[in-house]
Coordinates of C-alpha atoms and ligand atoms in Angstrom, one line a residue:
M1 CA -8.2 -4.5 15.9
S2 CA -9.6 -5.3 12.6
V3 CA -7.0 -5.9 9.9
L4 CA -9.1 -3.9 7.5
V5 CA -8.9 -0.5 8.9
E6 CA -8.2 2.3 6.3
R7 CA -6.7 5.3 7.6
D8 CA -6.4 9.0 6.2
N9 CA -2.7 10.2 6.6
I10 CA -2.1 13.8 7.9
G11 CA 1.4 15.2 8.0
I12 CA 2.4 18.1 10.1
F13 CA 5.0 20.1 8.4
G14 CA 7.0 23.4 8.8
K15 CA 10.2 24.9 10.0
M16 CA 12.0 23.9 13.2
N17 CA 10.2 25.4 16.3
A18 CA 7.2 26.2 14.3
G19 CA 5.2 24.2 16.7
K20 CA 4.7 21.0 14.7
S21 CA 5.2 18.7 17.8
S22 CA 2.9 21.0 19.7
V23 CA 0.3 20.6 17.1
M24 CA 0.7 16.7 17.3
N25 CA 0.3 16.6 20.9
L26 CA -2.8 19.0 20.7
L27 CA -4.4 16.5 18.3
T28 CA -3.4 13.3 20.2
Q29 CA -4.2 14.8 23.7
Q30 CA -1.1 13.5 25.1
E31 CA 2.9 13.9 24.9
T32 CA 3.2 11.8 21.8
S33 CA 6.1 13.9 20.7
L34 CA 8.7 15.6 22.6
V35 CA 8.4 19.4 22.6
D36 CA 11.3 21.6 23.4
A37 CA 12.7 25.1 22.6
A38 CA 15.9 23.5 21.0
P39 CA 15.4 23.7 17.4
G40 CA 15.6 20.3 15.6
T41 CA 14.0 18.4 18.6
T42 CA 12.2 16.1 16.2
A43 CA 14.8 14.3 14.2
D44 CA 13.0 11.3 12.6
T45 CA 9.2 11.4 11.8
R46 CA 7.0 10.4 14.6
T47 CA 3.8 8.7 13.8
A48 CA 0.5 8.3 16.0
L49 CA -2.7 6.3 15.1
L50 CA -5.9 7.8 16.5
E51 CA -9.6 8.2 15.7
L52 CA -10.6 11.9 15.0
H53 CA -14.2 12.5 15.8
G54 CA -15.9 13.2 12.5
L55 CA -13.0 11.9 10.4
G56 CA -12.4 8.3 11.5
P57 CA -9.1 6.6 11.9
V58 CA -6.0 8.7 10.9
K59 CA -2.4 8.4 11.0
L60 CA -0.7 11.5 12.0
F61 CA 3.0 12.3 10.9
D62 CA 5.0 14.8 12.9
T63 CA 8.0 15.6 10.9
A64 CA 11.3 17.3 11.4
G65 CA 12.0 20.9 10.7
L66 CA 12.4 21.9 6.9
D67 CA 15.2 24.4 7.5
E68 CA 17.9 22.7 9.5
R69 CA 21.3 23.1 7.8
G70 CA 24.1 20.7 7.2
R71 CA 24.3 17.0 6.4
L72 CA 21.8 16.0 9.1
G73 CA 19.3 18.6 7.9
A74 CA 19.6 17.5 4.4
K75 CA 18.8 13.9 5.5
K76 CA 15.8 14.9 7.6
R77 CA 14.5 17.0 4.7
R78 CA 14.7 13.9 2.4
K79 CA 12.8 11.9 5.0
V80 CA 10.0 14.8 5.4
Y81 CA 9.5 14.9 1.6
T82 CA 9.0 11.1 1.5
D83 CA 6.4 11.5 4.1
L84 CA 4.7 14.1 2.1
K85 CA 4.3 11.7 -0.7
E86 CA 2.2 9.4 1.7
C87 CA 0.1 11.9 3.2
D88 CA -3.5 12.7 2.0
L89 CA -3.4 15.9 4.0
A90 CA -0.5 18.4 4.8
L91 CA -0.9 20.7 7.8
L92 CA 1.7 23.5 7.2
V93 CA 2.4 25.1 10.6
I94 CA 3.8 28.5 10.3
D95 CA 5.1 31.1 12.9
P96 CA 3.5 34.2 11.3
T97 CA 6.2 36.5 12.8
S98 CA 8.8 34.7 10.6
S99 CA 10.0 37.1 7.8
N100 CA 11.3 34.5 5.5
F101 CA 9.0 31.6 4.2
A102 CA 11.4 30.2 1.5
V103 CA 11.4 26.6 2.8
E104 CA 7.7 26.6 3.2
K105 CA 7.4 27.9 -0.3
K106 CA 9.1 24.8 -1.5
L107 CA 7.0 22.5 0.5
V108 CA 3.7 24.2 -0.8
A109 CA 5.0 23.9 -4.3
R110 CA 6.0 20.1 -3.9
A111 CA 2.4 19.4 -2.1
R112 CA 0.7 21.1 -5.1
E113 CA 2.7 19.0 -7.6
L114 CA 1.7 15.9 -5.7
A115 CA -1.8 17.0 -5.6
K116 CA -2.0 17.1 -1.8
Q117 CA -4.5 18.9 0.1
L118 CA -3.0 21.7 2.3
L119 CA -4.0 23.8 5.2
V120 CA -2.2 26.3 7.0
V121 CA -2.0 26.4 10.9
C122 CA -0.7 29.8 12.1
N123 CA 0.8 29.2 15.4
I124 CA 0.5 32.3 17.7
F125 CA 3.3 32.3 20.2
Q126 CA 2.8 35.9 21.6
T127 CA -0.3 38.0 21.6
P128 CA -1.8 37.5 18.3
D129 CA -0.4 40.0 15.9
R130 CA -3.1 40.1 13.0
T131 CA -1.1 42.4 11.0
K132 CA 1.6 39.7 10.6
I133 CA -0.9 37.1 9.8
K134 CA -2.2 39.0 7.1
T135 CA 1.3 39.6 5.6
V136 CA 1.9 35.8 5.5
G137 CA -0.4 35.6 2.2
Q138 CA 1.7 38.3 0.7
K139 CA 5.1 36.8 1.5
L140 CA 3.9 33.4 0.5
K141 CA 1.7 33.8 -2.6
L142 CA 1.3 30.1 -3.1
L143 CA -0.9 30.1 0.0
R144 CA -3.3 32.9 -1.1
F145 CA -6.1 30.3 -1.7
C146 CA -5.1 28.2 1.2
P147 CA -7.5 27.9 4.2
V148 CA -5.7 29.3 7.3
V149 CA -6.5 29.0 11.1
T150 CA -4.9 30.5 14.0
V151 CA -4.2 28.6 17.1
R152 CA -2.0 28.5 20.1
A153 CA -0.6 25.0 19.8
N154 CA 0.4 24.7 23.4
K155 CA -3.2 25.5 24.7
P156 CA -5.5 22.3 24.8
A157 CA -8.5 24.6 24.5
C158 CA -7.4 25.2 20.9
R159 CA -7.9 21.6 19.9
A160 CA -11.6 22.0 19.1
K161 CA -10.9 24.9 16.8
L162 CA -8.1 23.0 14.9
L163 CA -10.3 20.0 14.5
Q164 CA -13.3 21.8 13.3
F165 CA -11.0 23.6 10.8
I166 CA -9.6 20.4 9.5
L167 CA -13.1 18.8 9.2
A168 CA -14.5 22.0 7.5
H169 CA -11.7 21.8 4.8
Y170 CA -10.5 18.3 4.4
R171 CA -12.2 16.0 1.9
S172 CA -11.0 12.5 2.2
K173 CA -10.3 10.7 -1.2
N174 CA -9.8 7.5 0.4
D175 CA -12.8 5.7 -1.2
K176 CA -13.7 2.3 0.3
L177 CA -12.5 -0.4 -2.0
E178 CA -13.8 -3.9 -1.5
L179 CA -11.2 -6.6 -1.0
L180 CA -13.0 -9.1 -3.0
P181 CA -15.4 -7.3 -5.2
F182 CA -16.8 -10.6 -6.6
L183 CA -17.8 -11.9 -3.1
Q184 CA -21.4 -13.3 -2.6
K185 CA -23.2 -13.7 0.6
N186 CA -23.8 -17.2 1.8
R187 CA -21.2 -18.9 -0.5
Y188 CA -18.0 -20.8 0.5
Y189 CA -14.6 -19.4 -0.5
A190 CA -11.6 -21.7 -0.2
L191 CA -8.3 -20.3 1.1
I192 CA -5.3 -22.4 0.1
I193 CA -2.7 -21.9 2.7
P194 CA 0.5 -24.2 2.2
M195 CA 2.3 -23.7 5.7
D196 CA 6.1 -24.1 5.3
V197 CA 8.9 -23.1 7.2
E198 CA 8.5 -19.4 6.5
T199 CA 5.1 -19.6 8.2
P200 CA 5.0 -17.9 11.5
P201 CA 3.6 -19.8 14.4
G202 CA 0.3 -19.0 16.0
R203 CA -0.9 -16.6 13.4
Y204 CA -2.0 -16.4 9.7
L205 CA -0.1 -14.0 7.4
R206 CA -1.7 -10.7 6.9
P207 CA -3.1 -11.4 3.4
Q208 CA -4.7 -14.6 4.8
A209 CA -6.0 -12.9 7.9
M210 CA -7.5 -9.9 6.0
V211 CA -9.2 -12.1 3.2
E212 CA -10.6 -14.5 6.0
E213 CA -11.8 -11.6 8.1
Y214 CA -13.4 -9.8 5.1
I215 CA -15.3 -13.0 3.9
A216 CA -16.7 -13.6 7.2
R217 CA -17.7 -10.0 7.8
R218 CA -19.7 -10.1 4.6
W219 CA -21.8 -13.2 5.5
A220 CA -19.8 -15.7 3.4
Y221 CA -18.0 -18.5 4.5
P222 CA -14.0 -18.8 4.3
V223 CA -12.7 -22.2 4.6
S224 CA -9.0 -22.8 4.7
F225 CA -7.1 -25.7 3.1
R226 CA -3.5 -26.6 4.1
L227 CA -2.0 -27.9 0.9
D228 CA 1.0 -30.1 1.4
L229 CA 3.2 -28.6 -1.5
G230 CA 5.9 -31.2 -1.0
A231 CA 3.3 -34.1 -1.8
A232 CA 1.5 -32.2 -4.4
R233 CA 4.8 -31.5 -6.4
A234 CA 6.0 -35.2 -6.1
P235 CA 6.5 -36.9 -9.4
A236 CA 3.3 -38.0 -11.3
G237 CA 2.2 -41.4 -10.0
D238 CA 3.8 -40.9 -6.6
R239 CA 1.4 -42.2 -4.0
R240 CA 2.0 -38.9 -2.0
A241 CA 0.9 -36.8 -4.9
I242 CA -2.1 -39.0 -5.7
L243 CA -3.4 -38.9 -2.1
E244 CA -2.8 -35.0 -1.8
K245 CA -4.7 -34.6 -5.0
K246 CA -7.6 -36.7 -3.9
R247 CA -7.7 -34.9 -0.4
F248 CA -8.2 -31.6 -2.4
A249 CA -10.8 -32.8 -4.7
D250 CA -12.7 -34.2 -1.7
F251 CA -12.4 -30.9 0.1
L252 CA -13.8 -29.0 -3.1
Q253 CA -16.6 -31.6 -3.3
N254 CA -17.6 -31.0 0.3
I255 CA -17.6 -27.2 0.2
K256 CA -18.4 -26.3 -3.3
P257 CA -16.5 -22.9 -3.2
R258 CA -17.6 -20.1 -5.3
A259 CA -13.9 -19.1 -5.6
V260 CA -10.6 -20.6 -4.7
I261 CA -7.8 -17.9 -3.3
T262 CA -4.6 -19.5 -3.2
D263 CA -1.0 -18.6 -2.1
S264 CA 0.6 -17.6 -5.3
Q265 CA 3.5 -20.0 -4.9
A266 CA 1.0 -22.9 -5.4
M267 CA -0.3 -21.7 -8.7
D268 CA 1.6 -24.5 -10.3
I269 CA -0.6 -27.0 -8.6
L270 CA -3.9 -25.1 -8.5
C271 CA -4.0 -24.1 -12.1
K272 CA -4.1 -27.9 -12.8
W273 CA -6.1 -29.2 -9.9
C274 CA -8.8 -26.5 -9.5
P275 CA -11.6 -27.2 -12.0
P276 CA -12.2 -24.6 -14.6
A277 CA -15.7 -24.0 -13.3
I278 CA -14.3 -22.5 -10.1
A279 CA -13.0 -19.0 -10.1
L280 CA -9.3 -18.8 -9.0
T281 CA -7.0 -16.1 -8.0
T282 CA -4.3 -15.5 -5.6
F283 CA -3.7 -13.7 -2.2
S284 CA -1.0 -11.6 -3.8
I285 CA -3.3 -10.4 -6.5
V286 CA -6.0 -9.6 -3.8
M287 CA -3.5 -7.7 -1.9
I288 CA -2.1 -5.5 -4.6
N289 CA -5.4 -4.6 -6.3
Y290 CA -6.6 -3.4 -2.8
F291 CA -3.4 -1.5 -1.6
S292 CA -3.0 0.1 -5.1
R293 CA -6.6 1.2 -4.7
G294 CA -8.1 -0.9 -7.7
R295 CA -5.1 -0.5 -10.2
L296 CA -4.5 -4.3 -10.8
R297 CA -4.6 -3.6 -14.6
K298 CA -1.3 -1.6 -14.2
F299 CA 0.3 -4.7 -12.7
A300 CA -1.0 -6.8 -15.5
D301 CA 0.2 -4.4 -18.2
G302 CA 3.7 -4.7 -16.6
L303 CA 4.1 -8.4 -17.6
R304 CA 4.2 -7.4 -21.2
V305 CA 7.7 -6.1 -20.6
L306 CA 9.0 -9.7 -19.8
R307 CA 9.1 -10.7 -23.5
K308 CA 11.4 -7.7 -24.2
L309 CA 13.8 -8.4 -21.5
R310 CA 17.4 -9.0 -22.8
P311 CA 20.6 -10.3 -21.2
G312 CA 22.1 -7.3 -19.1
D313 CA 18.8 -5.7 -18.3
K314 CA 17.9 -5.3 -14.6
A315 CA 14.7 -6.0 -12.6
L316 CA 13.9 -5.3 -9.0
I317 CA 12.1 -7.6 -6.8
A318 CA 10.3 -5.5 -4.2
E319 CA 8.8 -6.9 -0.9
A320 CA 7.3 -4.4 1.5
C321 CA 8.3 -6.4 4.6
N322 CA 11.2 -7.9 6.0
H323 CA 10.0 -11.5 7.0
S324 CA 12.5 -14.2 7.7
R325 CA 13.5 -15.7 4.2
V326 CA 14.2 -19.4 4.6
G327 CA 13.5 -22.3 2.4
E328 CA 11.6 -21.8 -0.8
D329 CA 11.1 -18.1 -0.3
I330 CA 9.3 -16.4 -3.3
G331 CA 11.4 -13.3 -3.7
T332 CA 14.8 -14.9 -3.2
V333 CA 14.3 -18.4 -4.6
Q334 CA 11.2 -18.9 -6.7
I335 CA 11.1 -15.9 -8.9
P336 CA 14.9 -16.0 -9.5
R337 CA 14.8 -19.5 -10.5
Y338 CA 12.1 -18.7 -13.1
F339 CA 14.3 -15.7 -14.4
A340 CA 17.4 -17.9 -14.6
R341 CA 15.3 -20.4 -16.8
R342 CA 13.2 -18.1 -18.8
Y343 CA 15.2 -14.8 -18.8
P344 CA 18.9 -15.8 -18.6
G345 CA 21.4 -13.0 -18.3
V346 CA 18.7 -10.5 -16.6
A347 CA 20.2 -9.2 -13.3
L348 CA 17.7 -9.3 -10.4
E349 CA 18.2 -7.0 -7.2
H350 CA 16.1 -6.8 -4.2
N351 CA 14.4 -4.1 -2.3
F352 CA 13.0 -5.3 1.0
G353 CA 11.2 -3.3 3.6
R354 CA 9.1 -0.2 3.9
E355 CA 11.9 2.1 2.2
F356 CA 12.0 2.2 -1.5
R357 CA 14.6 3.1 -4.1
D358 CA 14.7 6.9 -5.1
N359 CA 13.7 7.7 -8.7
K360 CA 17.3 7.9 -9.9
Q361 CA 17.9 4.4 -8.8
L362 CA 14.5 3.2 -10.1
A363 CA 15.3 4.5 -13.6
Q364 CA 18.0 1.6 -14.1
Y365 CA 15.2 -1.2 -14.0
K366 CA 13.3 -2.4 -16.8
L367 CA 10.7 -4.0 -14.5
I368 CA 9.7 -4.1 -10.9
I369 CA 8.2 -7.2 -9.4
H370 CA 6.1 -6.3 -6.3
C371 CA 4.7 -8.4 -3.6
G372 CA 1.1 -7.9 -2.4
G373 CA 2.3 -4.9 -0.4
C374 CA 0.0 -5.7 2.7
M375 CA 2.4 -4.4 5.2
I376 CA 2.6 -0.8 3.9
S377 CA -0.4 1.6 3.7
A378 CA -2.2 2.1 0.4
Q379 CA -0.9 5.5 0.4
K380 CA 2.8 4.3 0.7
L381 CA 2.1 1.9 -2.3
Q382 CA 0.6 4.7 -4.4
A383 CA 3.5 6.8 -3.6
R384 CA 5.6 4.0 -5.2
L385 CA 3.4 3.9 -8.2
R386 CA 3.7 7.6 -8.6
D387 CA 7.5 7.5 -8.6
L388 CA 7.5 4.6 -11.1
E389 CA 5.0 6.6 -13.4
T390 CA 7.4 9.7 -13.1
T391 CA 10.5 7.4 -14.0
G392 CA 8.6 5.3 -16.7
V393 CA 9.4 2.0 -15.1
P394 CA 6.6 -0.8 -15.5
I395 CA 5.6 -2.8 -12.3
T396 CA 4.1 -6.0 -12.0
N397 CA 3.2 -8.4 -8.9
Y398 CA 4.2 -11.7 -7.6
G399 CA 0.8 -13.4 -7.9
L400 CA 0.5 -12.3 -11.7
F401 CA 4.1 -13.3 -12.4
L402 CA 3.8 -16.6 -10.8
A403 CA 0.4 -17.3 -12.7
Y404 CA 2.1 -16.1 -16.0
M405 CA 4.9 -18.6 -15.4
Q406 CA 2.1 -21.3 -15.8
G407 CA 1.1 -19.9 -19.0
E408 CA -1.1 -17.4 -20.4
A409 CA -4.4 -19.5 -19.6
A410 CA -3.3 -19.4 -16.0
L411 CA -2.9 -15.8 -16.1
R412 CA -6.3 -15.3 -17.6
R413 CA -7.7 -17.5 -15.1
V414 CA -6.4 -15.5 -12.0
L415 CA -7.4 -12.2 -13.6
A416 CA -11.0 -13.3 -14.6
P417 CA -12.6 -12.6 -11.3
W418 CA -11.4 -8.9 -11.5
R419 CA -12.4 -8.2 -15.1
P420 CA -15.7 -6.5 -14.7
R421 CA -13.9 -4.2 -12.3
I422 CA -11.1 -3.5 -14.9
A423 CA -13.7 -3.0 -17.6
R424 CA -15.7 -0.5 -15.4
A425 CA -12.5 1.6 -15.2
G426 CA -12.8 2.0 -18.9
L427 CA -9.7 0.1 -19.7
R428 CA -9.4 -1.9 -22.9
S429 CA -8.9 -5.6 -22.1
N430 CA -5.9 -7.3 -23.4
A431 CA -4.1 -9.8 -20.9
V432 CA -7.6 -9.9 -19.4
S433 CA -9.8 -11.7 -21.8
V434 CA -11.9 -14.0 -20.0
S435 CA -15.2 -12.9 -18.5
A436 CA -15.4 -13.3 -14.8
R437 CA -19.2 -13.5 -15.0
R438 CA -18.9 -16.4 -17.5
I439 CA -16.8 -18.3 -14.9
L440 CA -19.1 -17.5 -12.0
R441 CA -22.4 -18.0 -14.0
A442 CA -21.3 -21.5 -15.0
R443 CA -21.2 -22.5 -11.3
Ligands
GTP501 N1 4.1 30.3 23.7 C1 3.9 29.4 22.9 N2 4.9 28.5 22.8 C2 4.9 27.4 21.9 C3 3.6 27.3 21.2 N3 3.8 26.3 20.4 C4 4.9 25.8 20.6 N4 5.7 26.6 21.6 C5 7.0 26.4 22.0 O1 7.9 26.4 20.9 C6 9.0 25.4 21.1 C7 9.0 24.6 19.9 O2 7.9 23.8 19.8 P1 7.7 22.2 19.1 O3 6.3 21.9 19.3 O4 8.7 21.4 19.7 O5 8.2 22.9 17.8 P2 8.6 21.9 16.3 O6 8.1 22.7 15.3 O7 8.1 20.5 16.7 O8 10.2 22.1 16.6 P3 11.2 20.9 15.9 O9 10.9 19.6 16.5 O10 12.5 21.4 16.6 O11 11.2 21.1 14.4 C8 8.6 24.7 22.4 O12 9.4 25.4 23.2 C9 7.2 25.0 22.7 O13 6.8 25.0 24.1 C10 2.6 28.3 21.3 O14 1.5 28.2 20.8 N5 2.8 29.3 22.3
SF4_502 S1 4.2 -7.2 2.5 FE1 4.5 -8.5 0.7 S2 6.0 -10.1 1.3 FE2 5.2 -9.0 3.3 S3 3.5 -10.3 4.0 FE3 2.7 -8.6 2.6 S4 2.5 -9.4 0.6 FE4 3.9 -10.9 1.8
MG503 MG1 9.2 18.6 16.8

């Protein structure tokens, strides 16, 4: 499967036994979720990837019931509301014979706050009772302007009706975003990949695989260079460093790349070895721009906080996956080393994996330093950004931070290829003050 598939997230929400899992199975046309008369059957969110005709690739979320009581019920609810943040479309499954819609009301209000699209699925268990369906709008006023469909979730014949309803009302806002907006056909692009003890055997890391596939799909030429970082960082005059530098210079001479995209941990070398006439950026920056839907500027702005950090402040290093952390790991070794030198006394904490700190916890940090985020969906990353906006905590990114540690010129350089895009977004340039066009035209 292509690593570049973008999906719309559709969440199925409602009370216990409303028929959420039945709706899930109706859409997937198989027993994806367990269906049972026992309330609370779905405990943790169940997801399914599928292609919906007319809509394209989607990810479905079958969630737990909103009305379960007790401690477990509260835990499930927290998870449901976290899922809602990631959804592009919320399907609210309602049993129209229900007399109390208090929990649905809360979900609708939250969905509105988050600007989520909402559609109502009235699940008919018995002979349709039209009077009851009509009264739903009166009992749950927030739903007055929300499109409603009636189905029998356990009847496969209802699938077409439900699908048509979704297609008729849902407008995907997931605009296609170019991974490398500066890419040109029939040009070479150099990918700098220093393989170390953290490199998994037999495959590229996701950012490398995504960039390579993207370049090839657009009729340009990706060429990888395995940089020996140990040799490159050997003391000046050391034979190993001289040979590695020459090997790199020969490589550039041979392929004459339009741009170099490097592992961000090699920025200390690349900012010196890569001639200024060649555009330079990092995988981490490519990823964060893509998964944040083009909000690179926000991450560049976050760097301004670094100057204001004081001993006793806290910063959070966030990685969206749980890869094995050995050797010169960026999050646990390299960034903390820079902090110890440049920002002594600032306490660093880590958030690894798909779950993120809640807003109360986030509020204690002066800055978040986030990896490229390639192992979570764009929707999940945007949910993180929304939480940070709510709490007023700035965020930057590994690639930008590691470039900045090499000086402002290195930072300007890695941002330069993105500048036209940032300018188009109507944002005033500050950190980003070198014209990418100038660099690219100079080639
Ligand atoms: N007659 C009838 N029964 C249905 C229909 N939809 C669901 N059911 C039944 O209602 C019960 C609950 O359905 P689920 O799909 O498991 O409901 P749920 O909302 O996922 O429930 P939880 O996971 O417990 O929150 C099951 O016994 C289903 O067979 C329907 O349209 N008609
Ligand atoms: S999620 Fe982050 S740390 Fe994990 S591979 Fe992607 S960019 Fe690297
Ligand atoms: Mg269920």
